[in-house]
Every structure is written in C-alpha cells, then in structure tokens.
Short mmCIF file of C-alpha atoms and ligand atoms in Angstrom, two decimals:
data_model
loop_
_atom_site.label_atom_id
_atom_site.label_comp_id
_atom_site.label_asym_id
_atom_site.label_seq_id
_atom_site.Cartn_x
_atom_site.Cartn_y
_atom_site.Cartn_z
CA MET A 1 52.13 15.30 -31.97
CA ASN A 2 51.37 18.97 -32.60
CA LYS A 3 50.07 20.91 -29.63
CA SER A 4 46.60 22.36 -29.64
CA ALA A 5 45.46 25.66 -28.19
CA LEU A 6 42.09 27.21 -27.39
CA ILE A 7 41.94 31.00 -27.65
CA THR A 8 39.02 32.95 -26.20
CA GLY A 9 38.43 36.36 -27.77
CA ILE A 10 39.61 34.98 -31.13
CA ASN A 11 37.97 37.77 -33.15
CA GLY A 12 39.65 40.52 -31.13
CA MET A 13 42.99 42.12 -31.94
CA ASP A 14 45.20 39.86 -29.80
CA GLY A 15 43.21 36.69 -30.46
CA SER A 16 43.73 37.01 -34.20
CA HIS A 17 47.45 37.85 -33.93
CA LEU A 18 48.03 35.01 -31.46
CA ALA A 19 46.32 32.56 -33.83
CA ASP A 20 48.60 33.73 -36.66
CA PHE A 21 51.61 33.18 -34.39
CA LEU A 22 50.57 29.73 -33.10
CA LEU A 23 49.93 28.51 -36.66
CA THR A 24 53.56 29.33 -37.51
CA LYS A 25 54.53 27.10 -34.57
CA GLY A 26 52.48 24.20 -35.95
CA TYR A 27 49.65 24.36 -33.41
CA LYS A 28 46.12 23.17 -34.03
CA VAL A 29 44.20 26.31 -33.10
CA TYR A 30 40.64 26.56 -31.80
CA GLY A 31 39.10 30.00 -31.48
CA MET A 32 36.15 30.61 -29.19
CA GLU A 33 33.62 33.14 -30.45
CA ARG A 34 30.20 34.25 -29.27
CA ARG A 35 27.47 33.08 -31.58
CA SER A 36 25.19 35.88 -32.71
CA SER A 37 22.92 36.69 -35.64
CA SER A 38 25.84 38.07 -37.61
CA LYS A 39 29.50 37.07 -37.64
CA ASN A 40 32.18 39.49 -36.52
CA ARG A 41 35.27 38.10 -38.25
CA THR A 42 36.88 41.29 -39.55
CA ASN A 43 40.16 40.29 -37.88
CA THR A 44 39.87 36.56 -38.53
CA SER A 45 38.35 36.02 -41.98
CA HIS A 46 41.87 35.13 -43.20
CA LEU A 47 41.93 32.33 -40.61
CA GLU A 48 38.82 30.55 -41.89
CA GLY A 49 39.85 27.05 -42.97
CA LYS A 50 43.08 27.30 -40.95
CA ILE A 51 41.65 27.26 -37.45
CA THR A 52 38.48 25.78 -35.93
CA PHE A 53 35.90 28.18 -34.52
CA VAL A 54 33.96 26.96 -31.49
CA ASN A 55 30.97 28.69 -29.90
CA GLY A 56 31.12 29.78 -26.31
CA ASP A 57 30.63 32.68 -23.96
CA LEU A 58 32.54 33.57 -20.82
CA THR A 59 29.24 34.23 -19.05
CA ASP A 60 28.01 30.68 -19.72
CA GLN A 61 29.74 27.98 -17.67
CA ASN A 62 28.56 24.95 -19.67
CA SER A 63 29.55 26.49 -22.99
CA LEU A 64 33.13 26.80 -21.71
CA PHE A 65 33.22 23.18 -20.70
CA ARG A 66 31.89 22.20 -24.13
CA CYS A 67 34.57 24.30 -25.86
CA ILE A 68 37.29 22.56 -23.87
CA LYS A 69 35.80 19.14 -24.61
CA GLU A 70 35.58 19.94 -28.31
CA SER A 71 39.13 21.24 -28.58
CA ASP A 72 40.93 19.08 -25.98
CA PRO A 73 43.65 21.77 -25.74
CA ASP A 74 47.13 21.63 -24.26
CA GLU A 75 47.04 25.39 -23.72
CA ILE A 76 44.25 27.91 -23.17
CA TYR A 77 44.75 31.62 -23.77
CA ASN A 78 41.96 33.56 -22.08
CA LEU A 79 41.89 36.78 -24.10
CA GLY A 80 38.10 37.30 -24.18
CA SER A 81 36.84 40.23 -22.14
CA GLN A 82 34.84 43.42 -22.19
CA SER A 83 38.12 45.22 -22.85
CA PHE A 84 37.07 48.83 -23.38
CA VAL A 85 37.85 50.78 -20.20
CA GLY A 86 35.55 53.71 -21.04
CA GLU A 87 32.56 51.41 -21.54
CA SER A 88 33.11 49.74 -18.17
CA TRP A 89 31.43 52.65 -16.35
CA ASN A 90 28.30 52.19 -18.49
CA THR A 91 28.18 48.41 -18.00
CA PRO A 92 30.05 47.75 -14.74
CA GLU A 93 28.08 44.62 -13.89
CA GLN A 94 28.46 43.03 -17.31
CA THR A 95 32.15 43.97 -17.29
CA GLY A 96 32.59 42.25 -13.91
CA ASP A 97 30.72 39.20 -15.16
CA VAL A 98 32.73 38.70 -18.37
CA THR A 99 36.13 40.12 -17.43
CA GLY A 100 36.24 38.95 -13.80
CA MET A 101 33.88 36.02 -13.26
CA GLY A 102 34.57 34.70 -16.77
CA VAL A 103 38.08 33.80 -15.62
CA LEU A 104 36.75 31.81 -12.68
CA ARG A 105 34.32 29.97 -14.97
CA MET A 106 37.13 29.01 -17.33
CA LEU A 107 39.32 27.79 -14.47
CA GLU A 108 36.44 25.71 -13.10
CA ALA A 109 35.83 24.24 -16.57
CA ILE A 110 39.52 23.24 -16.77
CA ARG A 111 39.32 21.59 -13.34
CA GLU A 112 36.18 19.74 -14.32
CA TYR A 113 37.81 18.50 -17.54
CA GLY A 114 40.70 17.09 -15.52
CA LYS A 115 43.56 17.37 -18.03
CA PRO A 116 46.61 19.44 -16.94
CA ILE A 117 45.99 22.30 -19.39
CA LYS A 118 48.33 25.30 -19.27
CA PHE A 119 46.34 28.51 -18.76
CA TYR A 120 47.21 32.08 -19.79
CA GLN A 121 45.22 34.97 -18.31
CA ALA A 122 45.25 38.37 -20.04
CA SER A 123 46.00 40.67 -17.12
CA THR A 124 46.65 44.34 -17.67
CA SER A 125 48.58 47.44 -16.66
CA GLU A 126 45.16 48.96 -15.87
CA MET A 127 45.46 47.04 -12.58
CA PHE A 128 48.32 49.40 -11.59
CA GLY A 129 46.13 52.38 -12.43
CA LYS A 130 47.39 55.15 -10.22
CA MET A 131 51.14 54.72 -10.56
CA GLU A 132 54.15 56.99 -10.86
CA LYS A 133 57.28 55.01 -11.69
CA PHE A 134 58.01 52.00 -13.86
CA ALA A 135 55.74 49.19 -12.68
CA ASN A 136 57.01 45.64 -12.34
CA GLU A 137 55.54 42.39 -10.96
CA ASN A 138 55.91 43.67 -7.37
CA THR A 139 54.25 47.06 -7.80
CA LYS A 140 51.06 47.54 -5.81
CA PHE A 141 47.74 47.62 -7.65
CA HIS A 142 45.34 50.55 -7.62
CA PRO A 143 42.80 50.06 -10.42
CA ARG A 144 40.86 53.15 -11.53
CA SER A 145 37.93 51.69 -13.47
CA PRO A 146 35.33 48.92 -13.16
CA TYR A 147 37.34 47.19 -15.90
CA GLY A 148 40.58 47.41 -13.88
CA VAL A 149 38.84 46.07 -10.78
CA ALA A 150 37.33 43.16 -12.74
CA LYS A 151 40.74 42.34 -14.24
CA LEU A 152 42.26 42.35 -10.77
CA TYR A 153 39.77 39.68 -9.70
CA GLY A 154 40.72 37.62 -12.78
CA HIS A 155 44.40 38.09 -11.95
CA TRP A 156 44.10 36.98 -8.33
CA ILE A 157 41.77 34.04 -9.01
CA THR A 158 44.32 32.81 -11.58
CA THR A 159 47.03 33.00 -8.90
CA ASN A 160 44.75 31.48 -6.29
CA TYR A 161 43.91 28.44 -8.46
CA ARG A 162 47.62 27.99 -9.20
CA GLU A 163 48.36 27.91 -5.46
CA SER A 164 45.24 25.98 -4.46
CA TYR A 165 45.19 23.27 -7.12
CA ASP A 166 48.75 23.27 -8.46
CA MET A 167 47.51 24.37 -11.90
CA PHE A 168 49.91 25.75 -14.56
CA ASN A 169 48.36 29.23 -14.55
CA VAL A 170 50.15 32.38 -15.64
CA SER A 171 49.11 36.02 -15.90
CA GLY A 172 50.70 38.30 -18.45
CA ILE A 173 50.47 41.86 -17.15
CA LEU A 174 50.53 43.53 -20.53
CA PHE A 175 50.83 47.26 -21.06
CA ASN A 176 48.94 48.88 -23.94
CA HIS A 177 49.61 47.29 -27.28
CA GLU A 178 48.16 48.25 -30.63
CA SER A 179 48.05 47.18 -34.26
CA GLU A 180 46.22 47.63 -37.53
CA ARG A 181 43.53 45.33 -36.02
CA ARG A 182 42.92 47.49 -32.92
CA GLY A 183 39.24 48.27 -32.23
CA ILE A 184 38.22 51.64 -33.64
CA GLU A 185 37.14 52.98 -30.20
CA PHE A 186 40.64 52.89 -28.70
CA VAL A 187 42.53 56.16 -28.85
CA THR A 188 45.40 55.00 -31.12
CA ARG A 189 43.21 53.51 -33.83
CA LYS A 190 40.72 56.38 -33.52
CA ILE A 191 43.64 58.72 -34.29
CA THR A 192 45.18 56.71 -37.16
CA ASP A 193 41.76 56.16 -38.73
CA GLY A 194 40.95 59.88 -38.30
CA VAL A 195 44.30 60.93 -39.80
CA ALA A 196 43.69 58.72 -42.85
CA ARG A 197 40.18 60.14 -43.25
CA ILE A 198 41.42 63.72 -42.96
CA HIS A 199 44.05 62.95 -45.59
CA LEU A 200 41.38 61.56 -47.91
CA GLY A 201 39.03 64.51 -47.30
CA LEU A 202 36.44 62.33 -45.55
CA GLN A 203 36.64 63.96 -42.09
CA ASP A 204 37.50 67.44 -40.72
CA LYS A 205 38.43 66.79 -37.12
CA ILE A 206 39.25 64.09 -34.57
CA MET A 207 37.35 64.63 -31.30
CA LEU A 208 39.16 63.23 -28.24
CA GLY A 209 38.88 63.25 -24.45
CA ASN A 210 41.78 63.54 -21.96
CA LEU A 211 44.85 64.62 -23.94
CA ASP A 212 47.13 64.51 -20.87
CA ALA A 213 47.27 60.71 -20.74
CA HIS A 214 50.59 58.90 -21.29
CA ARG A 215 50.86 55.25 -22.29
CA ASP A 216 53.61 52.67 -22.78
CA TRP A 217 52.47 51.56 -26.25
CA GLY A 218 53.88 48.42 -27.88
CA TYR A 219 53.00 46.40 -30.99
CA ALA A 220 50.46 43.60 -30.46
CA PRO A 221 52.14 40.81 -32.51
CA ASP A 222 55.33 41.26 -30.42
CA TYR A 223 53.26 40.87 -27.25
CA CYS A 224 51.56 37.68 -28.45
CA GLU A 225 54.97 36.03 -28.63
CA ALA A 226 55.46 36.87 -24.92
CA MET A 227 52.12 35.18 -24.08
CA TRP A 228 53.29 31.99 -25.75
CA LEU A 229 56.74 32.09 -24.13
CA MET A 230 55.11 32.26 -20.68
CA LEU A 231 53.41 28.91 -21.28
CA GLN A 232 56.64 27.27 -22.52
CA GLN A 233 58.45 27.73 -19.18
CA GLU A 234 59.02 24.93 -16.72
CA ASN A 235 57.20 26.74 -13.92
CA PRO A 236 54.17 29.03 -14.03
CA ASP A 237 54.76 32.67 -13.10
CA ASP A 238 53.50 36.19 -13.86
CA TYR A 239 55.29 38.67 -16.11
CA VAL A 240 55.04 42.36 -17.00
CA VAL A 241 55.25 42.96 -20.75
CA ALA A 242 56.04 46.52 -21.83
CA THR A 243 58.43 48.56 -23.97
CA GLY A 244 59.66 50.82 -21.14
CA ASN A 245 58.98 53.88 -23.34
CA THR A 246 56.07 56.15 -22.56
CA HIS A 247 54.45 58.63 -24.93
CA SER A 248 51.73 61.24 -24.54
CA ILE A 249 48.65 61.34 -26.74
CA GLY A 250 50.16 64.51 -28.21
CA GLU A 251 53.25 62.53 -29.26
CA PHE A 252 51.03 59.88 -30.85
CA LEU A 253 49.24 62.65 -32.76
CA ASP A 254 52.63 64.10 -33.85
CA ALA A 255 53.75 60.72 -35.19
CA ALA A 256 50.46 59.94 -36.95
CA PHE A 257 50.01 63.38 -38.59
CA HIS A 258 53.67 63.34 -39.65
CA HIS A 259 52.80 60.58 -42.15
CA ILE A 260 50.39 62.85 -44.01
CA GLY A 261 52.81 65.78 -43.92
CA VAL A 262 51.05 67.78 -41.18
CA LYS A 263 53.30 69.35 -38.52
CA ASP A 264 50.73 71.38 -36.58
CA TRP A 265 47.68 69.19 -36.01
CA THR A 266 45.90 71.55 -33.56
CA LYS A 267 43.28 72.65 -36.09
CA TYR A 268 42.41 69.00 -36.79
CA VAL A 269 41.95 67.91 -33.17
CA GLY A 270 39.24 68.92 -30.69
CA GLN A 271 38.15 67.88 -27.22
CA ASP A 272 34.74 66.52 -26.30
CA GLU A 273 33.46 65.91 -22.76
CA ARG A 274 31.81 62.69 -23.93
CA PHE A 275 35.22 61.02 -24.17
CA MET A 276 36.36 61.99 -20.65
CA ARG A 277 36.27 59.27 -17.97
CA PRO A 278 35.00 59.58 -14.37
CA ALA A 279 38.52 58.55 -13.28
CA ASP A 280 41.41 58.09 -15.65
CA VAL A 281 44.82 56.49 -15.61
CA TYR A 282 47.14 59.36 -16.49
CA TYR A 283 50.46 57.61 -16.75
CA LEU A 284 51.61 54.07 -17.47
CA ALA A 285 55.19 52.86 -17.85
CA GLY A 286 56.30 49.27 -17.51
CA ASP A 287 59.50 47.51 -16.49
CA SER A 288 59.72 44.20 -18.38
CA THR A 289 63.16 43.19 -17.05
CA LYS A 290 61.84 39.86 -15.76
CA ALA A 291 60.26 38.94 -19.12
CA GLN A 292 63.48 39.92 -20.88
CA GLU A 293 65.71 37.92 -18.53
CA VAL A 294 63.57 34.80 -17.97
CA LEU A 295 61.64 34.53 -21.24
CA GLY A 296 64.30 36.06 -23.48
CA TRP A 297 61.57 38.36 -24.82
CA LYS A 298 62.00 41.87 -26.06
CA PRO A 299 59.87 44.23 -28.14
CA LYS A 300 60.83 44.25 -31.82
CA THR A 301 58.72 47.06 -33.26
CA SER A 302 59.42 50.71 -32.41
CA PHE A 303 56.72 53.27 -31.58
CA ASP A 304 57.28 55.12 -34.88
CA GLU A 305 57.14 51.91 -36.94
CA MET A 306 53.91 50.90 -35.24
CA VAL A 307 52.22 54.26 -35.83
CA TYR A 308 53.38 54.19 -39.46
CA LYS A 309 51.93 50.71 -40.03
CA MET A 310 48.59 51.76 -38.53
CA VAL A 311 48.29 54.98 -40.55
CA GLN A 312 49.31 53.22 -43.76
CA ASN A 313 46.77 50.48 -43.18
CA ASP A 314 43.93 52.91 -42.46
P1 LIG B 1 39.53 43.02 -27.99
O1 LIG B 1 40.03 43.32 -29.36
O2 LIG B 1 38.47 43.89 -27.40
O3 LIG B 1 39.04 41.51 -27.96
C1 LIG B 1 38.31 41.00 -26.90
C2 LIG B 1 37.46 39.85 -27.39
O4 LIG B 1 36.70 39.35 -26.28
C3 LIG B 1 36.46 40.19 -28.48
O5 LIG B 1 36.74 39.40 -29.60
C4 LIG B 1 35.11 39.85 -27.87
O6 LIG B 1 34.26 39.16 -28.76
C5 LIG B 1 35.48 38.88 -26.78
N1 LIG B 1 34.44 38.83 -25.76
C6 LIG B 1 33.76 39.87 -25.20
N2 LIG B 1 32.81 39.40 -24.36
C7 LIG B 1 32.90 38.05 -24.38
C8 LIG B 1 32.18 37.02 -23.74
N3 LIG B 1 31.17 37.27 -22.91
N4 LIG B 1 32.53 35.74 -24.00
C9 LIG B 1 33.55 35.47 -24.86
N5 LIG B 1 34.25 36.40 -25.51
C10 LIG B 1 33.93 37.68 -25.27
O7 LIG B 1 40.75 43.03 -26.93
P2 LIG B 1 42.32 42.89 -27.19
O8 LIG B 1 42.89 44.25 -27.28
O9 LIG B 1 42.55 41.91 -28.26
O10 LIG B 1 42.78 42.32 -25.78
C11 LIG B 1 42.82 40.93 -25.52
C12 LIG B 1 42.78 40.71 -24.02
O11 LIG B 1 43.91 41.33 -23.41
C13 LIG B 1 41.57 41.30 -23.32
O12 LIG B 1 41.25 40.47 -22.24
C14 LIG B 1 42.08 42.64 -22.80
O13 LIG B 1 41.31 43.05 -21.69
C15 LIG B 1 43.51 42.28 -22.44
N6 LIG B 1 44.49 43.34 -22.51
C16 LIG B 1 44.61 44.11 -23.63
C17 LIG B 1 45.60 45.08 -23.71
C18 LIG B 1 45.76 45.94 -24.94
O14 LIG B 1 46.42 46.98 -24.85
N7 LIG B 1 45.22 45.54 -26.08
C19 LIG B 1 46.48 45.26 -22.64
C20 LIG B 1 46.35 44.44 -21.53
C21 LIG B 1 45.37 43.47 -21.48
P3 LIG B 1 33.24 39.86 -29.77
O15 LIG B 1 34.05 39.97 -31.01
O16 LIG B 1 32.13 38.89 -29.82
O17 LIG B 1 32.85 41.17 -29.16
O1 LIG B 2 43.00 53.71 -25.94
P1 LIG B 2 42.34 53.67 -24.62
O2 LIG B 2 40.87 53.54 -24.62
O3 LIG B 2 43.06 52.54 -23.81
P2 LIG B 2 43.17 52.24 -22.23
O4 LIG B 2 42.10 52.89 -21.47
O5 LIG B 2 44.57 52.56 -21.84
O6 LIG B 2 42.92 50.67 -22.20
C1 LIG B 2 43.59 49.78 -23.10
O7 LIG B 2 44.81 49.39 -22.53
C2 LIG B 2 44.71 48.63 -21.30
C3 LIG B 2 46.13 48.31 -20.84
O8 LIG B 2 46.62 49.36 -20.06
C4 LIG B 2 43.90 47.37 -21.58
F1 LIG B 2 43.83 46.61 -20.45
C5 LIG B 2 42.52 47.74 -22.08
O9 LIG B 2 41.80 46.56 -22.40
C6 LIG B 2 42.67 48.59 -23.35
O10 LIG B 2 43.22 47.79 -24.36
O11 LIG B 2 42.69 55.03 -23.81
C7 LIG B 2 44.02 55.44 -23.58
C8 LIG B 2 44.01 56.84 -22.99
C9 LIG B 2 43.07 57.01 -21.80
O12 LIG B 2 43.69 57.77 -20.80
C10 LIG B 2 41.89 57.80 -22.36
O13 LIG B 2 41.23 58.62 -21.41
O14 LIG B 2 43.56 57.75 -23.98
C11 LIG B 2 42.62 58.63 -23.39
N1 LIG B 2 41.74 59.16 -24.45
C12 LIG B 2 41.66 60.47 -24.80
N2 LIG B 2 40.74 60.62 -25.75
C13 LIG B 2 40.86 58.47 -25.17
C14 LIG B 2 40.23 59.39 -26.01
N3 LIG B 2 40.57 57.15 -25.20
C15 LIG B 2 39.62 56.75 -26.08
N4 LIG B 2 39.33 55.42 -26.16
N5 LIG B 2 38.96 57.61 -26.91
C16 LIG B 2 39.23 58.96 -26.91
O15 LIG B 2 38.64 59.73 -27.65
#
C-alpha cells in the first residue's frame, strides 16, 4: 500500500516542493489550503489532478480534524504558518495564533483521530536568533521576533507531545532556504526579481533594509528531502538542516547581478527605513552534522547554482 501524507501550507514554497518530492516516492498527497474567494495556486497549479486539495485553517480546530479524517494520512508535514518575520511585528497576535497555537491544534487533532500518524513540525533557525557560532541541536534559543517566539512554542509543544503521549513527532530546525517559488517579499526573491526587472528595463532600483545581515542559504528542494528522511527513521528526533556556509546580503547581490553582467551594483540598490526591523537577526550559520550522519542527508545545490536558477527563472 502506498503511504499517504497531509501537507499544511501546500501553496507555499516548501509545501509545493515537498508535494513534488513525495509524488516521486509514490505517496498519495493531500494538501491543506485556506479557502478564500480566490485561489492562490501559483506554486501548485502543476499539481492539480495529481494531489488532493483539502480545506482547512490552522486557526480552526475542527477544520484540522476534518482534514485528517478526509486524508487518513500516515504522515503529516505541518508547513503552514505566517512565515514572514517582518510582518510578525504588525500582526503579532495572528502570528502567535497560526504559527504557535496552530501546532497545538494539529497535535490535538491527531490525538483525537487516534491513528499513530508521524508528525513533522517546521521549526526554524529564527529560534536561535541572537547567535554567534554554528548552531546545532543543543544551541540555546534566543528568538528576536514575534515569529521566532511563536515558532519556539510550536517547537516545544511538538517535543512535549512526543514525551507526554509517545507520539512520533519531529522538528526540523531549518535554516533559510530559497527557490524560484520563494515569496516575493523575502530578500532573496526580492533581489532576483529586481535584478531581472532591471535587466529588462522595468525597474531602476531595488530598495532594501538591513544590508548587514548574513544568512546560511540553501535550496528548498534539497531541504524537503531532509523533512521526509526525518519521518523515515526508527525513532523521532530533531535535526538542524543547513549548508554550513554563510553569505551576506552583499554577496547575494554580487551573485545575482553577476548574471546580468553587472559588477558594481551600488547604483541599483538603495536602503529604505520601511524594510528595517525593530530587532533583527544579524547572523545565522548552521551545523547539520547530525542530519548528515544520522539521516545521510547533505545539501546538493550550491549557493551560486541556486542564485542562478532564481535569476534565470525571474
Ligand atoms: P510560505 O511560502 O510562506 O508558506 C506558508 C504557507 O502557510 C502558505 O501557503 C500559507 O497559505 C499557509 N498558511 C498561512 N496561514 C495559514 C493558516 N492560518 N492556516 C493554514 N495555512 C496557513 O513558507 P515556506 O517558506 O514554504 O516555509 C514553510 C514552513 O517552514 C513555514 O512554517 C516556515 O515558517 C518554515 N520555515 C521556513 C524556512 C525558509 O527559509 N523558507 C526556514 C525555516 C522554517 P496561503 O497561501 O493561504 O497564504
Ligand atoms: O528574507 P528574509 O525576510 O528572511 P528571514 O527573516 O531570515 O526569515 C526567513 O528565514 C527563516 C529561517 O531563518 C524562516 F523561519 C522564515 O519563515 C523566513 O523564511 O530576511 C533575511 C534578512 C533579514 O535580516 C532582513 O532584515 O534580510 C534582511 N533584509 C534586508 N532588506 C530584508 C530586506 N528582508 C526582506 N524581507 N526585505 C528587505 O527588503
């Protein structure tokens, strides 16, 4: 019998890549989406007819139970969240409700359903926040945004339900990962989209916020494989997933502008207060030794390849 999986956040970047991946493994895939007056399937239109869309919302307990009942999954990947860090200061309560309490609601729905479903929680390097060295599974958390704090609740409630009820719950602590399907508000896609527009004469400048930030950027499809591997282990555990290479926003700009033949991008990039955050995470670098040793996972796509794919696509 083929396994079945329910993915929340199906229309997001990771949800759509994970669905692509699970289909190659022969899964029956169910994708949970929020029903609204218009569909938002930019990332998933190619999946129509291949997966089953179910309607649910992480802020609505009964809808989660109904989604589980409808899909009867062996595995649940909880990727749905208010995932934009900058927005989490404007909507801290809603962010806490979806990104934090949404995890609890899903765990309660699984308990209510009664089947031993394996559960993946999308934790994040934002939980480390103020860090200096390479973070691993034992590094202390110091989140710097309402989003990071909400994710930390989701992370700990996932652990707590594992310990309290012997559930197969894992958290993947994923560092930043990007792709051609990344939301346009995130800095990488904003840059690659801006570079393409400048090249085509459609835009003069890219306006950014804090240019001092450094991130450990990987390629999203590679990271979706790590999510799946975590649920194929004999015992549930948490894993950091990262490349171990950190780049500044300046280095991302170098790589992106390089593809349109621009060496000095300074005249094409400006700074705007509106994109600064009340508190930022300046530096993120991950140590994924455990994922490499236990899961046999490693990143396949280099930073330069990833930036190239994104610029080409835009
Ligand atoms: P994304 O593109 O923003 O996708 C998130 C999805 O969550 C969206 O499709 C959104 O649906 C859905 N969602 C929002 N509110 C919801 C609600 N109330 N109920 C159900 N679904 C809801 O994010 P991503 O980059 O793919 O990330 C996937 C997950 O990994 C997120 O939990 C994110 O926080 C986490 N994460 C991401 C990274 C990264 O670098 N990408 C790193 C670590 C962790 P709509 O389409 O309806 O808005
Ligand atoms: O691209 P970002 O918005 O991603 P951020 O804040 O690192 O969050 C992403 O990665 C997390 C994992 O660490 C995920 F959990 C989260 O869901 C999301 O996927 O910003 C990256 C950096 C920040 O320091 C930000 O201040 O870029 C800086 N930045 C500078 N100018 C900007 C801009 N960020 C955005 N979005 N837009 C700008 O104009």
